[in-house]
Amino acid sequence: MSPEEVRHLLPWYAAGTLGAEEARRVAQELEQSPALQRELEEFRLLGEVTRAPAAEPELSPGAFDAVLRRVDAYEAQQRPRAPARQSGGFERLRQMLADFWDPLPAGGRWAVAVQFAVIVVLAGVLSAGHGALRSGEPSFTTLSANRPAGSPAAAFSVIFQPEATAAQIDALLQETGLVIVDGPNEQQTYAVGFARGGQSGATPADGGAEAALQKLRASTAVVRYAAPMAP
Amino acid sequence: VAPPVEAALRPSLSTADQLAAIAGGDRRAFEQLFREFGPRIFRFAFRLIRDREKAEEVVNDVMLEIWKSAGRFSGLSSPSTWILGITRHRTLNAVRGKTLHLTPLEQAAEIADERPDVAAQLDRPVIAAQLRAALDRLPHEQREVVELTFVHEMSYKEIAEVAHCPENTVKTRMFHAKKKLEPLLAALRTTGEWQ
């Protein structure tokens, strides 16, 4: 490292943010250069003056409330968006179908109707088979959507470790008497709640909620983050 | 902002954990992060734009952006680099098209090197005040490098990430800032111990 390169590193040497190897080399050069030592002292003074409290205003005491109001407004804006988009989408779909259907001759309409009926029947057969395979499991939706009636109430939001296996997650959920109620959302967060009639018998009412939360948080190999759901 | 008892009793999370919790909608983690970073964001913005109201708007914008994007923090940079990167972007957006206190780099040559008043040469607090004023007159690219180095304790690599420029540019900006402030720094150095 040339003396010029060392000179350019002096500010971060003075601030203590150089890597160990660079800091060692700068210290070496400093030992033999009074000019560099003078520069270092000036950078230290520059740091002290820059950090010294100046006559500047501080963040208002109500600043966090203002931030929360923005967050609430954002969240409120997010919620009604889906149904609005949906109705607009249905309207566009209806218009597209009308544009397609109206110009068809009577024979063409019959052909299209028969094909549509076949598609509906096939879809019914497929979904019946799929439902049979998954019978007994809760249906999965996004966290923001309404849960199906009768599913357990969400107690915690949980982010699992990316490397955790399905078997590890399953074992932990069984041990804590929890089941996945919803998720994952965009941030890979799941909502979990107490299984009805679960093996552990833990319920929110008998203090099991706190124990389950502690267990989740302690299982750091499987769980990255766990917190009670906001009411 | 006075911390609620519940938040005060909660063990503090690392900033990366706070971001993970915020991605899960945890408002207490959001508040903890605000307590740590709100004043830093404000100071960074205020020192660049010298307008309290606008600096508070920047704090609002940055915190909302954190709320919305915490799940996208990848951990490739440090959390503070990520947050100050958003802050810098929002601050520059807030003053786009306005001069305020942003001295453009191309005007740097028009600013004479800062020299201490002759009468104040032995008065350390006066020289320090002159130095602070001179810092405010630096082109904003140079001022932000000085601020990020000494106030936010960032390495030159982190500053390059925040400012979206090569590492050598960061070093050059610091070099030019120092050159401009040199007479005041030399005067400060010769007046003895800093109080």
Coordinates of C-alpha atoms in Angstrom, one line a residue:
Chain A
M1 CA 0.0 0.0 0.0
S2 CA 1.5 3.3 -1.1
P3 CA 1.7 6.3 1.3
E4 CA -0.9 8.1 -0.8
E5 CA -3.3 5.1 -0.4
V6 CA -2.7 5.2 3.3
R7 CA -3.5 8.9 3.4
H8 CA -6.9 8.3 1.7
L9 CA -7.7 5.7 4.5
L10 CA -6.9 8.0 7.4
P11 CA -10.5 9.3 7.9
W12 CA -11.8 5.8 8.5
Y13 CA -8.8 4.9 10.6
A14 CA -9.6 7.9 12.7
A15 CA -13.3 6.8 12.9
G16 CA -12.3 3.2 13.7
T17 CA -14.2 1.7 10.8
L18 CA -11.3 0.2 8.8
G19 CA -10.9 -3.6 8.4
A20 CA -8.2 -5.2 10.6
E21 CA -5.7 -5.6 7.7
E22 CA -6.1 -2.1 6.4
A23 CA -5.9 -0.7 9.9
R24 CA -2.6 -2.6 10.5
R25 CA -1.0 -1.2 7.4
V26 CA -2.1 2.4 8.2
A27 CA -0.7 2.0 11.7
Q28 CA 2.6 0.8 10.2
E29 CA 2.9 3.8 7.9
L30 CA 1.9 6.2 10.6
E31 CA 4.8 5.1 12.8
Q32 CA 7.3 6.5 10.3
S33 CA 5.5 9.6 9.0
P34 CA 5.0 12.7 11.1
A35 CA 3.1 14.3 8.2
L36 CA 0.5 11.5 8.3
Q37 CA 0.3 11.8 12.1
R38 CA -0.6 15.5 11.7
E39 CA -3.2 14.6 9.1
L40 CA -4.7 11.9 11.4
E41 CA -4.9 14.4 14.2
E42 CA -6.8 16.8 11.9
F43 CA -9.2 14.0 10.9
R44 CA -9.8 13.2 14.5
L45 CA -10.6 16.9 15.2
L46 CA -12.9 16.9 12.1
G47 CA -14.7 13.9 13.6
E48 CA -15.1 15.6 17.0
V49 CA -16.5 18.8 15.6
T50 CA -18.9 16.9 13.2
R51 CA -20.2 14.8 16.1
A52 CA -20.4 17.7 18.6
P53 CA -24.0 18.6 19.4
A54 CA -24.9 21.6 17.3
A55 CA -27.7 24.1 17.8
E56 CA -30.1 22.0 15.7
P57 CA -33.8 21.1 16.2
E58 CA -34.6 17.6 17.4
L59 CA -37.3 15.3 16.1
S60 CA -40.7 16.3 17.5
P61 CA -41.9 14.2 20.5
G62 CA -45.0 13.3 18.5
A63 CA -43.0 12.1 15.5
F64 CA -43.8 8.4 16.0
D65 CA -47.5 9.0 16.3
A66 CA -47.3 10.8 12.9
V67 CA -45.5 7.8 11.5
L68 CA -48.1 5.4 12.8
R69 CA -50.9 7.6 11.2
R70 CA -49.1 7.2 7.9
V71 CA -48.8 3.4 8.4
D72 CA -52.5 3.1 9.4
A73 CA -53.5 5.1 6.3
Y74 CA -51.4 2.9 4.2
E75 CA -52.9 -0.3 5.7
A76 CA -56.4 1.0 5.3
Q77 CA -55.7 1.9 1.7
Q78 CA -54.4 -1.7 1.1
R79 CA -57.5 -3.4 2.5
P80 CA -60.3 -2.2 0.3
R81 CA -58.2 -2.4 -2.8
A82 CA -58.8 -6.1 -3.5
P83 CA -62.7 -6.0 -3.7
A84 CA -62.5 -2.8 -5.8
R85 CA -60.2 -4.5 -8.2
Q86 CA -62.3 -7.6 -8.2
S87 CA -65.5 -5.8 -9.2
G88 CA -63.7 -3.9 -11.9
G89 CA -62.3 -7.2 -13.1
F90 CA -65.7 -8.9 -13.2
E91 CA -67.1 -5.9 -15.1
R92 CA -64.2 -6.2 -17.7
L93 CA -64.7 -10.0 -17.9
R94 CA -68.5 -9.6 -18.5
Q95 CA -67.8 -7.0 -21.2
M96 CA -65.2 -9.3 -22.9
L97 CA -67.7 -12.3 -22.8
A98 CA -70.4 -10.1 -24.3
D99 CA -68.1 -8.9 -27.0
F100 CA -67.3 -12.5 -27.8
W101 CA -70.9 -14.0 -27.5
D102 CA -73.1 -11.4 -29.1
P103 CA -71.7 -11.6 -32.7
L104 CA -71.8 -15.5 -32.7
P105 CA -74.5 -17.2 -35.0
A106 CA -77.0 -19.5 -33.2
G107 CA -75.0 -22.7 -34.2
G108 CA -71.8 -21.2 -32.9
R109 CA -73.4 -20.3 -29.6
W110 CA -74.5 -23.9 -29.2
A111 CA -71.0 -25.2 -29.9
V112 CA -69.4 -22.8 -27.4
A113 CA -72.1 -23.6 -24.7
V114 CA -71.4 -27.4 -25.1
Q115 CA -67.6 -26.8 -24.8
F116 CA -68.1 -24.6 -21.7
A117 CA -70.3 -27.3 -20.1
V118 CA -67.6 -29.9 -20.7
I119 CA -65.0 -27.6 -19.1
V120 CA -67.2 -27.1 -16.0
V121 CA -67.8 -30.8 -15.6
L122 CA -64.0 -31.5 -15.9
A123 CA -63.2 -28.8 -13.4
G124 CA -65.8 -30.3 -11.0
V125 CA -64.2 -33.7 -11.3
L126 CA -60.7 -32.3 -10.7
S127 CA -61.7 -30.3 -7.7
A128 CA -63.6 -33.2 -6.1
G129 CA -60.5 -35.4 -6.4
H130 CA -58.3 -32.6 -5.0
G131 CA -60.7 -32.1 -2.1
A132 CA -60.7 -35.8 -1.3
L133 CA -56.9 -35.8 -1.2
R134 CA -56.8 -32.8 1.2
S135 CA -59.9 -33.7 3.3
G136 CA -59.5 -32.7 6.9
E137 CA -56.8 -30.1 6.3
P138 CA -57.5 -26.4 6.8
S139 CA -57.7 -24.4 3.6
F140 CA -54.9 -22.0 3.0
T141 CA -55.5 -18.3 2.2
T142 CA -53.4 -15.2 2.5
L143 CA -53.0 -13.6 5.9
S144 CA -55.1 -10.6 4.9
A145 CA -58.0 -12.7 3.7
N146 CA -60.9 -13.9 5.9
R147 CA -60.3 -17.4 7.4
P148 CA -62.9 -20.0 6.8
A149 CA -65.5 -20.3 9.5
G150 CA -64.7 -23.0 12.1
S151 CA -60.9 -22.8 11.6
P152 CA -58.8 -22.1 14.8
A153 CA -58.2 -18.5 15.7
A154 CA -54.7 -17.3 14.9
A155 CA -52.6 -16.8 18.1
F156 CA -49.1 -16.0 16.8
S157 CA -47.4 -14.8 13.6
V158 CA -44.4 -16.9 12.9
I159 CA -41.5 -16.8 10.4
F160 CA -39.8 -20.2 10.0
Q161 CA -36.0 -20.5 9.3
P162 CA -35.5 -20.9 5.5
E163 CA -33.5 -24.0 6.1
A164 CA -36.0 -25.6 8.5
T165 CA -37.5 -28.8 7.0
A166 CA -41.2 -29.6 6.8
A167 CA -40.7 -32.5 9.3
Q168 CA -39.0 -30.2 11.8
I169 CA -41.8 -27.6 11.5
D170 CA -44.5 -30.3 11.8
A171 CA -42.8 -31.8 14.9
L172 CA -42.6 -28.4 16.6
L173 CA -46.2 -27.6 15.8
Q174 CA -47.4 -30.9 17.2
E175 CA -45.3 -30.4 20.3
T176 CA -46.8 -27.0 21.0
G177 CA -50.4 -28.0 20.0
L178 CA -50.4 -25.5 17.2
V179 CA -51.5 -25.6 13.6
I180 CA -50.9 -23.3 10.7
V181 CA -54.1 -21.2 10.2
D182 CA -53.0 -19.0 7.4
G183 CA -50.0 -18.0 5.3
P184 CA -47.5 -17.6 4.1
N185 CA -47.9 -14.0 3.1
E186 CA -45.4 -12.0 1.0
Q187 CA -43.0 -11.8 3.9
Q188 CA -43.1 -15.6 4.5
T189 CA -45.1 -15.0 7.7
Y190 CA -47.6 -17.7 8.9
A191 CA -50.5 -17.3 11.3
V192 CA -50.6 -20.2 13.7
G193 CA -53.3 -21.1 16.3
F194 CA -54.2 -23.7 18.8
A195 CA -55.5 -26.9 17.2
R196 CA -59.0 -27.8 18.4
G197 CA -58.6 -30.8 20.7
G198 CA -54.9 -30.8 20.1
Q199 CA -52.6 -33.5 21.6
S200 CA -50.8 -31.2 24.0
G201 CA -54.1 -29.8 25.4
A202 CA -52.6 -26.4 25.5
T203 CA -55.1 -23.6 25.2
P204 CA -54.7 -19.8 25.3
A205 CA -56.9 -19.8 28.4
D206 CA -54.8 -22.0 30.7
G207 CA -51.5 -20.2 30.2
G208 CA -50.5 -22.5 27.3
A209 CA -50.2 -19.6 25.0
E210 CA -47.3 -18.1 26.8
A211 CA -45.6 -21.5 27.1
A212 CA -46.2 -22.2 23.4
L213 CA -44.7 -18.8 22.5
Q214 CA -41.7 -19.5 24.6
K215 CA -41.2 -22.9 23.0
L216 CA -41.5 -21.3 19.5
R217 CA -38.9 -18.6 20.4
A218 CA -36.6 -21.2 21.9
S219 CA -36.6 -23.3 18.8
T220 CA -34.2 -21.1 17.0
A221 CA -33.2 -23.8 14.5
V222 CA -36.8 -23.9 13.2
V223 CA -38.3 -20.5 14.0
R224 CA -36.7 -17.2 13.0
Y225 CA -39.4 -15.0 14.5
A226 CA -42.5 -15.5 16.6
A227 CA -44.9 -13.0 18.2
P228 CA -48.4 -12.8 19.4
M229 CA -50.9 -11.7 16.7
A230 CA -52.1 -8.1 17.1
P231 CA -55.7 -8.2 18.3
Chain B
V1 CA -41.1 9.9 22.6
A2 CA -41.7 8.3 26.0
P3 CA -41.4 4.5 25.8
P4 CA -44.4 2.6 27.0
V5 CA -43.7 0.3 29.9
E6 CA -44.3 -2.8 27.8
A7 CA -41.8 -1.7 25.1
A8 CA -39.2 -0.7 27.8
L9 CA -39.4 -4.2 29.4
R10 CA -39.1 -6.0 26.1
P11 CA -35.6 -7.3 25.5
S12 CA -34.1 -5.3 22.6
L13 CA -33.8 -7.1 19.3
S14 CA -31.0 -6.6 16.8
T15 CA -31.8 -4.4 13.9
A16 CA -32.0 -7.3 11.6
D17 CA -34.4 -9.1 13.9
Q18 CA -36.4 -5.9 14.2
L19 CA -36.8 -5.8 10.4
A20 CA -37.9 -9.5 10.4
A21 CA -40.4 -8.7 13.1
I22 CA -41.7 -5.6 11.2
A23 CA -42.1 -7.8 8.1
G24 CA -44.5 -9.8 10.3
G25 CA -46.5 -6.7 11.2
D26 CA -44.9 -6.3 14.7
R27 CA -45.5 -2.6 15.7
R28 CA -43.5 -2.9 18.9
A29 CA -40.4 -3.8 16.9
F30 CA -41.3 -0.9 14.5
E31 CA -41.3 1.4 17.5
Q32 CA -38.0 0.1 18.8
L33 CA -36.4 0.6 15.4
F34 CA -37.9 4.1 15.2
R35 CA -36.3 5.0 18.6
E36 CA -32.9 3.9 17.3
F37 CA -33.0 5.3 13.8
G38 CA -35.6 8.1 13.9
P39 CA -33.2 10.7 15.3
R40 CA -30.4 9.5 13.0
I41 CA -32.7 9.8 9.9
F42 CA -33.8 13.2 11.0
R43 CA -30.3 14.4 11.6
F44 CA -29.1 13.2 8.3
A45 CA -32.0 14.8 6.5
F46 CA -31.9 18.0 8.4
R47 CA -28.2 18.6 7.9
L48 CA -28.7 18.2 4.2
I49 CA -31.8 20.2 3.7
R50 CA -31.9 22.6 6.7
D51 CA -35.6 22.5 6.9
R52 CA -37.2 20.9 10.0
E53 CA -40.6 20.3 8.5
K54 CA -39.1 18.6 5.4
A55 CA -36.7 16.6 7.5
E56 CA -39.6 15.3 9.6
E57 CA -41.4 14.4 6.3
V58 CA -38.4 12.5 5.3
V59 CA -38.5 10.6 8.6
N60 CA -42.1 9.7 7.9
D61 CA -41.4 8.6 4.3
V62 CA -38.4 6.5 5.4
M63 CA -40.3 4.8 8.2
L64 CA -43.3 4.0 6.0
E65 CA -40.9 2.6 3.4
I66 CA -39.3 0.4 6.1
W67 CA -42.8 -0.8 7.1
K68 CA -43.7 -1.7 3.6
S69 CA -40.3 -3.2 2.5
A70 CA -38.8 -4.8 5.7
G71 CA -39.5 -8.2 4.2
R72 CA -37.3 -7.4 1.3
F73 CA -34.2 -6.6 3.4
S74 CA -31.9 -9.4 2.2
G75 CA -29.1 -9.0 4.7
L76 CA -26.5 -8.5 2.0
S77 CA -25.7 -5.1 3.5
S78 CA -25.9 -4.1 7.1
P79 CA -29.4 -2.9 8.3
S80 CA -28.1 0.6 8.9
T81 CA -26.6 0.8 5.4
W82 CA -30.0 -0.3 4.0
I83 CA -31.9 2.3 6.1
L84 CA -29.5 5.2 5.4
G85 CA -29.6 4.3 1.7
I86 CA -33.4 4.8 1.8
T87 CA -32.9 8.0 3.8
R88 CA -30.5 9.5 1.3
H89 CA -32.8 8.6 -1.6
R90 CA -35.8 10.1 0.2
T91 CA -33.9 13.2 1.3
L92 CA -32.6 13.9 -2.2
N93 CA -36.2 13.4 -3.6
A94 CA -37.5 15.9 -1.0
V95 CA -35.3 18.6 -2.3
R96 CA -35.2 17.7 -6.0
G97 CA -35.3 20.9 -8.1
K98 CA -34.7 23.1 -5.1
T99 CA -31.5 24.7 -4.0
L100 CA -31.9 24.9 -0.2
H101 CA -28.6 23.9 1.3
L102 CA -27.5 21.6 -1.4
T103 CA -24.3 23.2 -2.9
P104 CA -23.8 21.3 -6.1
L105 CA -20.4 19.7 -6.6
E106 CA -19.7 21.7 -9.8
Q107 CA -19.8 24.9 -7.7
A108 CA -17.2 23.7 -5.3
A109 CA -14.4 25.6 -7.0
E110 CA -16.3 28.9 -6.3
I111 CA -16.0 28.4 -2.6
A112 CA -12.8 29.7 -1.2
D113 CA -10.8 27.6 1.2
E114 CA -12.0 28.2 4.7
R115 CA -9.5 30.2 6.8
P116 CA -9.9 31.2 10.4
D117 CA -10.4 34.9 11.3
V118 CA -7.1 36.4 12.4
A119 CA -8.6 37.6 15.7
A120 CA -9.9 34.1 16.4
Q121 CA -6.8 32.2 15.8
L122 CA -6.1 31.4 19.4
D123 CA -9.8 30.9 20.4
R124 CA -10.6 27.2 20.0
P125 CA -14.4 27.3 20.4
V126 CA -14.6 30.1 17.9
I127 CA -12.5 28.1 15.4
A128 CA -14.7 25.1 16.0
A129 CA -17.8 27.1 15.3
Q130 CA -16.2 28.4 12.1
L131 CA -15.4 24.8 11.1
R132 CA -19.0 23.7 11.7
A133 CA -20.2 26.6 9.6
A134 CA -17.7 25.7 6.9
L135 CA -18.9 22.1 7.0
D136 CA -22.4 23.4 6.2
R137 CA -21.1 25.2 3.2
L138 CA -19.4 22.1 1.7
P139 CA -21.0 20.6 -1.5
H140 CA -23.6 18.1 -0.3
E141 CA -21.7 15.1 -1.8
Q142 CA -18.7 15.9 0.4
R143 CA -20.7 16.9 3.4
E144 CA -22.6 13.6 3.4
V145 CA -19.3 11.6 3.2
V146 CA -18.0 13.5 6.3
E147 CA -21.3 13.0 8.1
L148 CA -21.6 9.3 7.3
T149 CA -18.0 8.7 8.3
F150 CA -18.0 10.4 11.7
V151 CA -21.6 10.7 12.8
H152 CA -23.0 7.4 11.4
E153 CA -19.6 5.6 11.7
M154 CA -19.8 3.9 8.3
S155 CA -16.9 2.4 6.5
Y156 CA -16.0 3.8 3.1
K157 CA -17.4 0.6 1.6
E158 CA -20.8 1.2 3.3
I159 CA -20.8 4.8 2.2
A160 CA -20.2 3.8 -1.4
E161 CA -23.3 1.5 -1.1
V162 CA -25.4 4.2 0.4
A163 CA -24.3 6.9 -2.1
H164 CA -24.3 4.5 -5.1
C165 CA -20.8 5.5 -6.1
P166 CA -17.4 3.8 -6.4
E167 CA -15.3 3.5 -3.2
N168 CA -12.6 5.7 -4.8
T169 CA -15.2 8.4 -5.3
V170 CA -16.0 8.3 -1.6
K171 CA -12.3 8.7 -0.7
T172 CA -11.9 11.6 -3.3
R173 CA -14.9 13.4 -1.8
M174 CA -13.4 13.2 1.6
F175 CA -10.0 14.3 0.3
H176 CA -11.6 17.4 -1.3
A177 CA -13.6 18.2 1.9
K178 CA -10.5 18.0 4.0
K179 CA -8.6 20.2 1.6
K180 CA -11.2 22.9 1.9
L181 CA -11.3 22.7 5.7
E182 CA -7.5 22.3 6.1
P183 CA -6.7 25.9 7.3
L184 CA -9.3 25.7 10.0
L185 CA -8.3 22.2 11.0
A186 CA -4.6 23.2 11.2
A187 CA -5.5 26.2 13.3
L188 CA -7.6 24.0 15.6
R189 CA -4.7 21.5 15.9
T190 CA -2.3 24.2 17.0
T191 CA -4.5 25.6 19.7
G192 CA -4.1 22.6 22.0
E193 CA -6.5 20.1 23.6
W194 CA -10.1 20.0 22.2
Q195 CA -12.8 20.5 24.9

